[in-house]
mmCIF file of C-alpha atoms and ligand atoms in Angstrom:
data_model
loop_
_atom_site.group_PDB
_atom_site.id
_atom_site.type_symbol
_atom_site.label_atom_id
_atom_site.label_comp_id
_atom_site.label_asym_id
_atom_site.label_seq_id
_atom_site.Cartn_x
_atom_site.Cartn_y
_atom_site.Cartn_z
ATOM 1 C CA UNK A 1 -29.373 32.202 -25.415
ATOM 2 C CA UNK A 2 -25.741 33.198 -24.634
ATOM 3 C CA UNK A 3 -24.701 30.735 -21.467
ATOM 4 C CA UNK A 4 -22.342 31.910 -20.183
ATOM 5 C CA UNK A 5 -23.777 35.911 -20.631
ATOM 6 C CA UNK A 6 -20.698 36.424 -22.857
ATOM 7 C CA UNK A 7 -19.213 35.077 -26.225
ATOM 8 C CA UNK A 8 -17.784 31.499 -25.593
ATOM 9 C CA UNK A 9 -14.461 31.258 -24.117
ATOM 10 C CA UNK A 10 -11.499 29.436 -25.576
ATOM 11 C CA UNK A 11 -8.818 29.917 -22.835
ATOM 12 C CA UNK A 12 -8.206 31.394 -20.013
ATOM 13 C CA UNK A 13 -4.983 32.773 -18.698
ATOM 14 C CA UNK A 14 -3.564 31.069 -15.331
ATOM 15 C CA UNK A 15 -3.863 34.440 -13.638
ATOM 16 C CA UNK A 16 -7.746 34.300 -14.324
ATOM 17 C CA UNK A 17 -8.030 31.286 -12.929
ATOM 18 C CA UNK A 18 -5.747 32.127 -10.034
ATOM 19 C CA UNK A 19 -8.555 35.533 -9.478
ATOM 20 C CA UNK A 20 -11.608 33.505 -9.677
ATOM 21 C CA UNK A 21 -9.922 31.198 -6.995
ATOM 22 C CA UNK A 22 -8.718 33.876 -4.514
ATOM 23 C CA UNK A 23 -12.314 35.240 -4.902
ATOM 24 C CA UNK A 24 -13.886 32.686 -3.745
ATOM 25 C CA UNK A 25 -11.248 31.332 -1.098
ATOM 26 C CA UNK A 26 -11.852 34.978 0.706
ATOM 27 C CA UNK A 27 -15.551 34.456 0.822
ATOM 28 C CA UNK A 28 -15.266 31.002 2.818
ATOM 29 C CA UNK A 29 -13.593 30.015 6.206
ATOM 30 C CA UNK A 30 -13.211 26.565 5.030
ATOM 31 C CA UNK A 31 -10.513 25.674 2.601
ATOM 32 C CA UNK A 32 -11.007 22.255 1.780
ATOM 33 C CA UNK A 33 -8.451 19.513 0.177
ATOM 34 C CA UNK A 34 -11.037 17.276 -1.444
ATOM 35 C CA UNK A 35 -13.862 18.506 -4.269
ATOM 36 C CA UNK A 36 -17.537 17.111 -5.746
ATOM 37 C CA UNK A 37 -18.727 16.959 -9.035
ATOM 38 C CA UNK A 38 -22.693 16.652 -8.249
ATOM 39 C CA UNK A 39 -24.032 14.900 -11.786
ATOM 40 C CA UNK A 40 -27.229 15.213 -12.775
ATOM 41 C CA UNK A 41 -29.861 14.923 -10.276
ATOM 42 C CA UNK A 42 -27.012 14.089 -7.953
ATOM 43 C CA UNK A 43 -27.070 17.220 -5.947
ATOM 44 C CA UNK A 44 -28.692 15.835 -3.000
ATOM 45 C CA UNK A 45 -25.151 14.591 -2.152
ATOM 46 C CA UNK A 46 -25.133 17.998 -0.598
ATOM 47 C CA UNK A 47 -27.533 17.116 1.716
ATOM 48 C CA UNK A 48 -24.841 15.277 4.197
ATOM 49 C CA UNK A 49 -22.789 18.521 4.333
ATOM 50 C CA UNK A 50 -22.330 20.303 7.740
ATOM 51 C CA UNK A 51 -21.689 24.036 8.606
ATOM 52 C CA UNK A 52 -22.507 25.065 4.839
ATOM 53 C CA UNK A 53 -21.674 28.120 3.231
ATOM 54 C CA UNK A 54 -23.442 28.157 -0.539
ATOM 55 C CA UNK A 55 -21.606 30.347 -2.982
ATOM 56 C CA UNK A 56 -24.109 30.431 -6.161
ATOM 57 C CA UNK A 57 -22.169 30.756 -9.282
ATOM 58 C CA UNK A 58 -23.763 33.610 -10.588
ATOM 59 C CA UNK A 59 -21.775 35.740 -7.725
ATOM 60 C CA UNK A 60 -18.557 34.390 -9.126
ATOM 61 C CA UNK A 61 -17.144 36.774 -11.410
ATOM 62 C CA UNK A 62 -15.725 34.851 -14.377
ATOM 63 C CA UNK A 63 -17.446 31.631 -13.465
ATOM 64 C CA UNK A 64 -19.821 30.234 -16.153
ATOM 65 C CA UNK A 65 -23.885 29.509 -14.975
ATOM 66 C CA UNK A 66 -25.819 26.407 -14.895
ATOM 67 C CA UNK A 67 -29.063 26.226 -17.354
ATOM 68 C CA UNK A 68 -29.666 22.264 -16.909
ATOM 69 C CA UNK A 69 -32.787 21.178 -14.977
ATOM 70 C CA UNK A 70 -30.857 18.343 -12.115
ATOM 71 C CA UNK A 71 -28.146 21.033 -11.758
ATOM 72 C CA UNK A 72 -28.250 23.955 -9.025
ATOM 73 C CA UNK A 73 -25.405 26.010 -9.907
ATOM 74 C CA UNK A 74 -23.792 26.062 -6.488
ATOM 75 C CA UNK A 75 -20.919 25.828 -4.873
ATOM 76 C CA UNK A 76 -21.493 24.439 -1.032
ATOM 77 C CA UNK A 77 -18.487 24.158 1.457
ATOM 78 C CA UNK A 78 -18.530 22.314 4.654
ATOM 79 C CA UNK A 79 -17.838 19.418 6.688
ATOM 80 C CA UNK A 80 -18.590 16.003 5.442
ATOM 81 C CA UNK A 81 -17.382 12.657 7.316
ATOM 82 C CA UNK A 82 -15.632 15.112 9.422
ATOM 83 C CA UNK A 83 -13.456 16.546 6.074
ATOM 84 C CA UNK A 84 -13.452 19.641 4.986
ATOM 85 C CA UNK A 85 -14.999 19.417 1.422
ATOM 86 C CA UNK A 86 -16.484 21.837 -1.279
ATOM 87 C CA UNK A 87 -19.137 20.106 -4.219
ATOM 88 C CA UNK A 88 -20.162 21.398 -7.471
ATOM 89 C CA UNK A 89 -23.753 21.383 -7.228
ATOM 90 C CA UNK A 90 -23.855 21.479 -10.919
ATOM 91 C CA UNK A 91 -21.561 21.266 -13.630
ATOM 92 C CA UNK A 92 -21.193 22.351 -17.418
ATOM 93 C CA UNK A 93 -21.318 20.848 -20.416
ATOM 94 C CA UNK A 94 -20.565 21.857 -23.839
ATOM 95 C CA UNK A 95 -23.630 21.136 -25.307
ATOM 96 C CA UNK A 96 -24.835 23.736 -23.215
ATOM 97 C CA UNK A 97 -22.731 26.515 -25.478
ATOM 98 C CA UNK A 98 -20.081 26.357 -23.252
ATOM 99 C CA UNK A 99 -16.441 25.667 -24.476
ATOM 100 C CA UNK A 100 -14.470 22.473 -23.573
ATOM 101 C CA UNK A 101 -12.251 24.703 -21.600
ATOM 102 C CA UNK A 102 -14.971 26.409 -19.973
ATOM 103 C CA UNK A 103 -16.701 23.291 -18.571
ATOM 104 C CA UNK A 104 -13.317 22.646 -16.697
ATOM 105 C CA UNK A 105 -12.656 25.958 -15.366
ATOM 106 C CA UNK A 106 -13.662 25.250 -12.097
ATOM 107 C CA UNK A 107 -11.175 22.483 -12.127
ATOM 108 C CA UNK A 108 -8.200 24.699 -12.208
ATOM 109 C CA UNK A 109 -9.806 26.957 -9.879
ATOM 110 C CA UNK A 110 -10.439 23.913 -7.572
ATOM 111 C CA UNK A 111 -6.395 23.162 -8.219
ATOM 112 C CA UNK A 112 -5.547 26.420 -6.747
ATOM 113 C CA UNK A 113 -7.548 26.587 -3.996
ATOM 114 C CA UNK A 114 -5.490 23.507 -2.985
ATOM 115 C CA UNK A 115 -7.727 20.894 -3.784
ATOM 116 C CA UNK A 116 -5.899 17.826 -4.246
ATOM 117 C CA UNK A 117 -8.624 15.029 -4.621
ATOM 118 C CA UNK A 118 -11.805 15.580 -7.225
ATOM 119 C CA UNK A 119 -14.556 13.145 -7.149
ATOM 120 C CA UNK A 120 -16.674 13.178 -10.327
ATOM 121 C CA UNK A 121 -19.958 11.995 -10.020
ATOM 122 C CA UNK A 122 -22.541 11.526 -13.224
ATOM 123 C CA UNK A 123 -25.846 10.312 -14.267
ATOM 124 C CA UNK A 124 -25.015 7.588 -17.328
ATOM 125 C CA UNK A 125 -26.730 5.273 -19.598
ATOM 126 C CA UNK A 126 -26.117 1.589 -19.318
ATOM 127 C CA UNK A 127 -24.460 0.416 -22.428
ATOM 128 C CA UNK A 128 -23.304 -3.196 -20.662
ATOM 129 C CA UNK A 129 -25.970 -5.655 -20.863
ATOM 130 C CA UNK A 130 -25.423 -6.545 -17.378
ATOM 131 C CA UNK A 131 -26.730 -3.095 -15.857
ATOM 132 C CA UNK A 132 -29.772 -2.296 -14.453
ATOM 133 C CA UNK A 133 -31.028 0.937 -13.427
ATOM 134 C CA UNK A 134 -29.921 1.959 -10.270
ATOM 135 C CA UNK A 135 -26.570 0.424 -10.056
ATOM 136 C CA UNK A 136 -23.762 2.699 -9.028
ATOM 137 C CA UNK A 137 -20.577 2.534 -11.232
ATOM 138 C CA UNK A 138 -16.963 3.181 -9.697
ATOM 139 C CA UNK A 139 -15.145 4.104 -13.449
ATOM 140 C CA UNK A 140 -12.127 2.287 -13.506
ATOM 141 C CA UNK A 141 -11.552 4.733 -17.228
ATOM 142 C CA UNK A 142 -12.941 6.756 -19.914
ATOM 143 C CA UNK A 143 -13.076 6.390 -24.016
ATOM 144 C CA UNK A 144 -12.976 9.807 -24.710
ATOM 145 C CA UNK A 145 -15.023 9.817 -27.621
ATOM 146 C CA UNK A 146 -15.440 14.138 -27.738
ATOM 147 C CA UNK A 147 -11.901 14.094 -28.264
ATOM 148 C CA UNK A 148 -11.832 11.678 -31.138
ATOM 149 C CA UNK A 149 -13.476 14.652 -32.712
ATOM 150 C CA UNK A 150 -11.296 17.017 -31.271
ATOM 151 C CA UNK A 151 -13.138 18.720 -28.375
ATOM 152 C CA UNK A 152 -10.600 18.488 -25.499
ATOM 153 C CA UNK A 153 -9.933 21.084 -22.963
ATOM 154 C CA UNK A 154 -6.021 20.667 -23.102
ATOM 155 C CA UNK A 155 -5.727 21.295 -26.532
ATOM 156 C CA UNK A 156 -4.026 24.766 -27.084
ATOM 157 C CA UNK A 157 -1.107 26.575 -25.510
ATOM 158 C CA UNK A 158 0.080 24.488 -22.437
ATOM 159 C CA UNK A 159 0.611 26.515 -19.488
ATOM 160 C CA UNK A 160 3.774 24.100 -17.511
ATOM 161 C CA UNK A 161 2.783 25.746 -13.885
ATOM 162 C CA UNK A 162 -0.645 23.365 -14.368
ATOM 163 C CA UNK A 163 1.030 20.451 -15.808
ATOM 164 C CA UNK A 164 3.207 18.886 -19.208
ATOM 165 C CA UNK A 165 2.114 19.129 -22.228
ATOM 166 C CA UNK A 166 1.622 15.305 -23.127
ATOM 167 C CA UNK A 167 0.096 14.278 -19.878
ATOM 168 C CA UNK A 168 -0.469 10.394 -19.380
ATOM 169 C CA UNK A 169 -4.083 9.497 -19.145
ATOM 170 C CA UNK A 170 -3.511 5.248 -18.158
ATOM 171 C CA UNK A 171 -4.422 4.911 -14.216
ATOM 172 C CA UNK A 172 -6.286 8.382 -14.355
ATOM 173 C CA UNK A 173 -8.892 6.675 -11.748
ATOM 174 C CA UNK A 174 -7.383 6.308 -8.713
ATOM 175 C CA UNK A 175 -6.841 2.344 -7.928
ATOM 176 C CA UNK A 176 -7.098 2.316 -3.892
ATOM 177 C CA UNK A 177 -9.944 4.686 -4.160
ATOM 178 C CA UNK A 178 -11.653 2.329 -6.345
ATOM 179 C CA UNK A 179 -10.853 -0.733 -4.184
ATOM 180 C CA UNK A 180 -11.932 0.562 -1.351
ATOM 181 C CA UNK A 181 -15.334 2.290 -3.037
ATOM 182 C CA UNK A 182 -15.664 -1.143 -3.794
ATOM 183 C CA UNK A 183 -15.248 -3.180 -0.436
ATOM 184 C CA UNK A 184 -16.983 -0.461 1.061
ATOM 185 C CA UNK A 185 -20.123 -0.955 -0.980
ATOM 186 C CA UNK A 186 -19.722 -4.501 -0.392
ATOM 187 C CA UNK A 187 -19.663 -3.921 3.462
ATOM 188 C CA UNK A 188 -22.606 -1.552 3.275
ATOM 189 C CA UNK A 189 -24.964 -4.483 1.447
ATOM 190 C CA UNK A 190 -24.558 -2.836 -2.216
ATOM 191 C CA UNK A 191 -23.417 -5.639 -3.302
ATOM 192 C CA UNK A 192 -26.090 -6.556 -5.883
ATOM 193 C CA UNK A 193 -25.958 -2.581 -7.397
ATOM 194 C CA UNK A 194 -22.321 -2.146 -7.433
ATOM 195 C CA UNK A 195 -19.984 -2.240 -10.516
ATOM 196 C CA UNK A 196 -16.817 -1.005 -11.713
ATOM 197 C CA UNK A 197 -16.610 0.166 -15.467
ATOM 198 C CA UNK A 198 -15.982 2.423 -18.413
ATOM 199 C CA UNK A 199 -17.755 5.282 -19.006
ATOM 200 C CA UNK A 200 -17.642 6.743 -22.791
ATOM 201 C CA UNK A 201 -18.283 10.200 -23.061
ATOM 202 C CA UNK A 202 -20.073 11.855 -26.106
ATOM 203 C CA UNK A 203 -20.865 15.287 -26.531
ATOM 204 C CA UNK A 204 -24.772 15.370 -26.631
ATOM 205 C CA UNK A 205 -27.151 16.592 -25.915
ATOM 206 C CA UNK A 206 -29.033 13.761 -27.899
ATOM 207 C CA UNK A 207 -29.146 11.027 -26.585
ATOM 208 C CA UNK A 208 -27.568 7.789 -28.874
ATOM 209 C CA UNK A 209 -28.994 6.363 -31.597
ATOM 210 C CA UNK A 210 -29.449 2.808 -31.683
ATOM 211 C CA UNK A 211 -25.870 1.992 -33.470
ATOM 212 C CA UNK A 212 -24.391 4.219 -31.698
ATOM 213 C CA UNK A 213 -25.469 2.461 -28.612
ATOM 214 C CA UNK A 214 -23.847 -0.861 -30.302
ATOM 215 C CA UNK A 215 -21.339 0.825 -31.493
ATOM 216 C CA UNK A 216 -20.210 1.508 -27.733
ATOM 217 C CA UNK A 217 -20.914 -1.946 -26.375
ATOM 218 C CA UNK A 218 -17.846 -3.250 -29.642
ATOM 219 C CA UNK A 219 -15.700 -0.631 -27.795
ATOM 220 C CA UNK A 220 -15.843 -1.330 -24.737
ATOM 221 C CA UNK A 221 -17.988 1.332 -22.907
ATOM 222 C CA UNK A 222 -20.210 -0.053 -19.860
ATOM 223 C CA UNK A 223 -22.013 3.377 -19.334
ATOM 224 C CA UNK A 224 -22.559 6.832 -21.635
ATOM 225 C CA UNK A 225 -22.760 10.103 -20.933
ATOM 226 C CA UNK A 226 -22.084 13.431 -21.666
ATOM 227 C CA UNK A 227 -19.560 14.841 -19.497
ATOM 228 C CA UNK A 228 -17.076 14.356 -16.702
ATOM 229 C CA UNK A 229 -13.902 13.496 -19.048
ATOM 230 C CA UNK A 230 -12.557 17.177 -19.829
ATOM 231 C CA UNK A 231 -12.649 17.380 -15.767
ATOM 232 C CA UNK A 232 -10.787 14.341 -15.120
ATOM 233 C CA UNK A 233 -8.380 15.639 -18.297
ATOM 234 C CA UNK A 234 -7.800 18.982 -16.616
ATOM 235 C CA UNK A 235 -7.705 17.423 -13.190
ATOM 236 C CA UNK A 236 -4.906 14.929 -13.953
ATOM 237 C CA UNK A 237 -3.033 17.255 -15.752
ATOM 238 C CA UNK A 238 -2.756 19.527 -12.894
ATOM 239 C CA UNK A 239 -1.624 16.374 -10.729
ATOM 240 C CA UNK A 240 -4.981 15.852 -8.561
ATOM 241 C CA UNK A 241 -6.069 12.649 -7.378
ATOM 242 C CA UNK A 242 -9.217 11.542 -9.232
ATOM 243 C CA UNK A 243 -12.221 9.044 -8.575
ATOM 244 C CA UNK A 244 -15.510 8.767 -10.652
ATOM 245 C CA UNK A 245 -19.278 7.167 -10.300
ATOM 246 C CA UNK A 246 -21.376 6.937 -12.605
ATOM 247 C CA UNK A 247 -25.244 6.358 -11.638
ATOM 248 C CA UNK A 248 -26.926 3.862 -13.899
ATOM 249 C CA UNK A 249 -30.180 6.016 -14.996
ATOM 250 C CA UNK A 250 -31.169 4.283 -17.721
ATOM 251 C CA UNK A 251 -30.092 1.635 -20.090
ATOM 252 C CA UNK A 252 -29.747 2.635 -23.538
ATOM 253 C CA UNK A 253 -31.931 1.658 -26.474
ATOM 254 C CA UNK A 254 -29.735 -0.840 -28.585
ATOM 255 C CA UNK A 255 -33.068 -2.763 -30.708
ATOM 256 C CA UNK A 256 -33.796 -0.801 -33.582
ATOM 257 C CA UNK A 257 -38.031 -1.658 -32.964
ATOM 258 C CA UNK A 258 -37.573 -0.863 -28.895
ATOM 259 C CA UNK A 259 -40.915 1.417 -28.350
ATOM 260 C CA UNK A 260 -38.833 3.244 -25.182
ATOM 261 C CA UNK A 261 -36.987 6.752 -25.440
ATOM 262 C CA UNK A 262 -34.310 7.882 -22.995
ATOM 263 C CA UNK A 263 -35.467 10.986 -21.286
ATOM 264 C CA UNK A 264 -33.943 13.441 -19.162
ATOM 265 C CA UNK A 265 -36.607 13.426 -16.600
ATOM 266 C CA UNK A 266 -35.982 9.255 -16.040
ATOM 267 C CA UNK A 267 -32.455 10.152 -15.582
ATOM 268 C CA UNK A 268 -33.823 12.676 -12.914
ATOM 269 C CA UNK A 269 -36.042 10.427 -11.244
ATOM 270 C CA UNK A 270 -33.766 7.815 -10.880
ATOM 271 C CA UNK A 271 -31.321 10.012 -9.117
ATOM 272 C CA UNK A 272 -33.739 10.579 -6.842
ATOM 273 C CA UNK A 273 -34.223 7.084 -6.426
ATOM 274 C CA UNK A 274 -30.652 6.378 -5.317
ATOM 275 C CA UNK A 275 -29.557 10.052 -3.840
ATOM 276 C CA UNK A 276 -29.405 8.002 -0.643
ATOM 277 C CA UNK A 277 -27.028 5.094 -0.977
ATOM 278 C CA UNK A 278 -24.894 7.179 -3.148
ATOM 279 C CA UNK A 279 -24.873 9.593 -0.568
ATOM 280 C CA UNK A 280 -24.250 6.616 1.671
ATOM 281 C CA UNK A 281 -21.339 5.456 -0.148
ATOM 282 C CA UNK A 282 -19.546 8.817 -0.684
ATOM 283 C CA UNK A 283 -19.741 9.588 3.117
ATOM 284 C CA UNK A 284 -17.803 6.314 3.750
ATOM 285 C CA UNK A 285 -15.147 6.628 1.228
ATOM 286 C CA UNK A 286 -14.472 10.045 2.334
ATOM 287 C CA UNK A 287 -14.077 8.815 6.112
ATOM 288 C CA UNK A 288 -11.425 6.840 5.264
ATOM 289 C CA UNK A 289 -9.432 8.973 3.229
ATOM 290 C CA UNK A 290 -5.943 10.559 4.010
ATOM 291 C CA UNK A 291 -6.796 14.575 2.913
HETATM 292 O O1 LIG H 1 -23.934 16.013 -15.732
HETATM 293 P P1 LIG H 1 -24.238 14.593 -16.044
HETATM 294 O O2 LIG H 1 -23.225 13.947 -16.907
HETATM 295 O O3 LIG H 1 -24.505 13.789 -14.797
HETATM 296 O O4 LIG H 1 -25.607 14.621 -16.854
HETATM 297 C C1 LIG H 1 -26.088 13.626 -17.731
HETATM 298 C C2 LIG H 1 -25.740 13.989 -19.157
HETATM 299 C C3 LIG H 1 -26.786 15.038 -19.472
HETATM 300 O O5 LIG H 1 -26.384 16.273 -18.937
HETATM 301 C C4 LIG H 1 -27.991 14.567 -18.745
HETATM 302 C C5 LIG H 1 -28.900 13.768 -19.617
HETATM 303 O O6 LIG H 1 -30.037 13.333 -18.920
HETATM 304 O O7 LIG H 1 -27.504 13.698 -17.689
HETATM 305 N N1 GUN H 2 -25.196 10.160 -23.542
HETATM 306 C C1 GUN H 2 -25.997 9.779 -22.547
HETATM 307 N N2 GUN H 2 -25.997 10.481 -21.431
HETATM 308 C C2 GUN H 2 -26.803 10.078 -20.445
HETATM 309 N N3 GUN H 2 -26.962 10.579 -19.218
HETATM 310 C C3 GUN H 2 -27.888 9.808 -18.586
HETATM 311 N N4 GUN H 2 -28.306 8.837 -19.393
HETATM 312 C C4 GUN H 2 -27.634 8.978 -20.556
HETATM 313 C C5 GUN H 2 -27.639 8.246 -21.780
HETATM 314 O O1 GUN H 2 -28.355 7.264 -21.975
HETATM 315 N N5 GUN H 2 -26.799 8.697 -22.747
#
């Protein structure tokens, strides 16, 4: 099936983006600073939001649909910690059919509704030995493995009113957001499920094979997934302020005899398991932040 209800998108113009985000803007009295990526099973985090009003996508003309189980396909404004917000309850990937540029359309539309802060949030295999499931990771940066192979959504024409053609990508996760993620979840007695690493992005949607899984741990990767990346690309190159967490959901297979599979519906379940505490954690951070 078609995604998207249309042949895959390569680009869209800046006055597309600019329609899709007056569209919604006039739908919705709130118009927040600070936006949510809800990863897999991670929509709950919607659950904490006041005075909601739930745009689904499929009533945003020009906005792409959700057809992963663990994502609603939903936008929800409100009030969370007191702060205006707005969260993707769902996101897109590419190995749902969609383009790299069409997964990070609402990213641009996010940038001009005004949003100046995106928090990306993800389900992600544990690739560091270290990990259990269950432990929340604050990304301190990404190995952008998709765009070793060329998938990237900045690659074509460069439109200067979003940002420079050769955007830097060192410190793309903000440092005091990560600090204080981190002294908050220290505060809050997370303290034995808290981590700060690098997630590794591949395209999927298999899940890795057992060298690949090896492979990652040589490189450097503490977690695996399948998105989040070509958002934080797009989002830094249109100037916003970005921080990531990654929820352990599994740890990967890396013995070549191991009986185990990863599964989607473990990564589901485990969600689930911590919707709270990341909820938790996310409703703190966002208290303290300057909008
Ligand atoms: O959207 P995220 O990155 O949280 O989802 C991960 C990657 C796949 O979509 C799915 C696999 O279980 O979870
Ligand atoms: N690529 C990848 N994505 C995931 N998302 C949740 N778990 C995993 C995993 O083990 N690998």
């Amino acid at each position: 099936m078609d995604p998207a209800g249309s042949s895959k998108k390569n680009s869209y113009t800046y006055e597309d983006a600019q329609g899709i985000a007056e569209n919604i803007l006039a739908r919705v009295k709130s118009h927040p600073k600070l936006a949510i990526i809800c990863g897999s099973g991670l929509g709950k985090l919607a659950d904490m939001v006041e005075d909601k009003e739930v745009i689904p996508y499929g009533d945003i003309p020009g906005f792409p649909v959700s057809t992963v189980p663990g994502h609603e396909g939903k936008l929800v404004f409100g009030t969370l910690s007191g702060k205006s917000v707005v969260l993707m309850q769902g996101r897109f990937h590419c190995y749902e059919g969609y383009s790299a540029q069409q997964t990070t359309l609402p990213v641009r539309v996010f940038h001009l509704m005004g949003i100046k802060t995106l928090f990306v949030t993800n389900a992600a295999g544990g690739i560091n030995r270290g990990y259990n499931v269950g432990d929340i990771m604050v990304i301190k940066d990404h190995i952008n493995l998709a765009g070793f192979a060329g998938v990237n959504p900045l690659v074509g024409p460069n439109d200067t009113r979003y940002g420079p053609r050769f955007p830097p990508m060192s410190r793309a996760y903000d440092l005091d957001i990560r600090k204080l993620a981190l002294s908050l979840a220290k505060e809050m007695g997370f303290g034995d499920f808290i981590r700060e690493g690098v997630y590794s992005a591949l395209i999927g949607p298999n899940f890795e094979t057992v060298s690949e899984c090896k492979y990652l741990q040589v490189v450097g990767a503490d977690a695996t997934g399948m998105s989040t990346v070509p958002e934080v690309l797009v989002a830094k190159h249109c100037g916003m302020r970005v921080f990531g967490l990654s929820l352990i959901t599994n740890i990967v297979i890396d013995e070549y005899d191991a009986e185990s599979t990863a599964n989607h519906e473990e990564v589901l379940q485990t969600g689930e398991m911590r919707s709270k505490d990341l909820q938790k954690l996310v409703a703190a951070i966002i208290q303290k932040l300057d909008l």
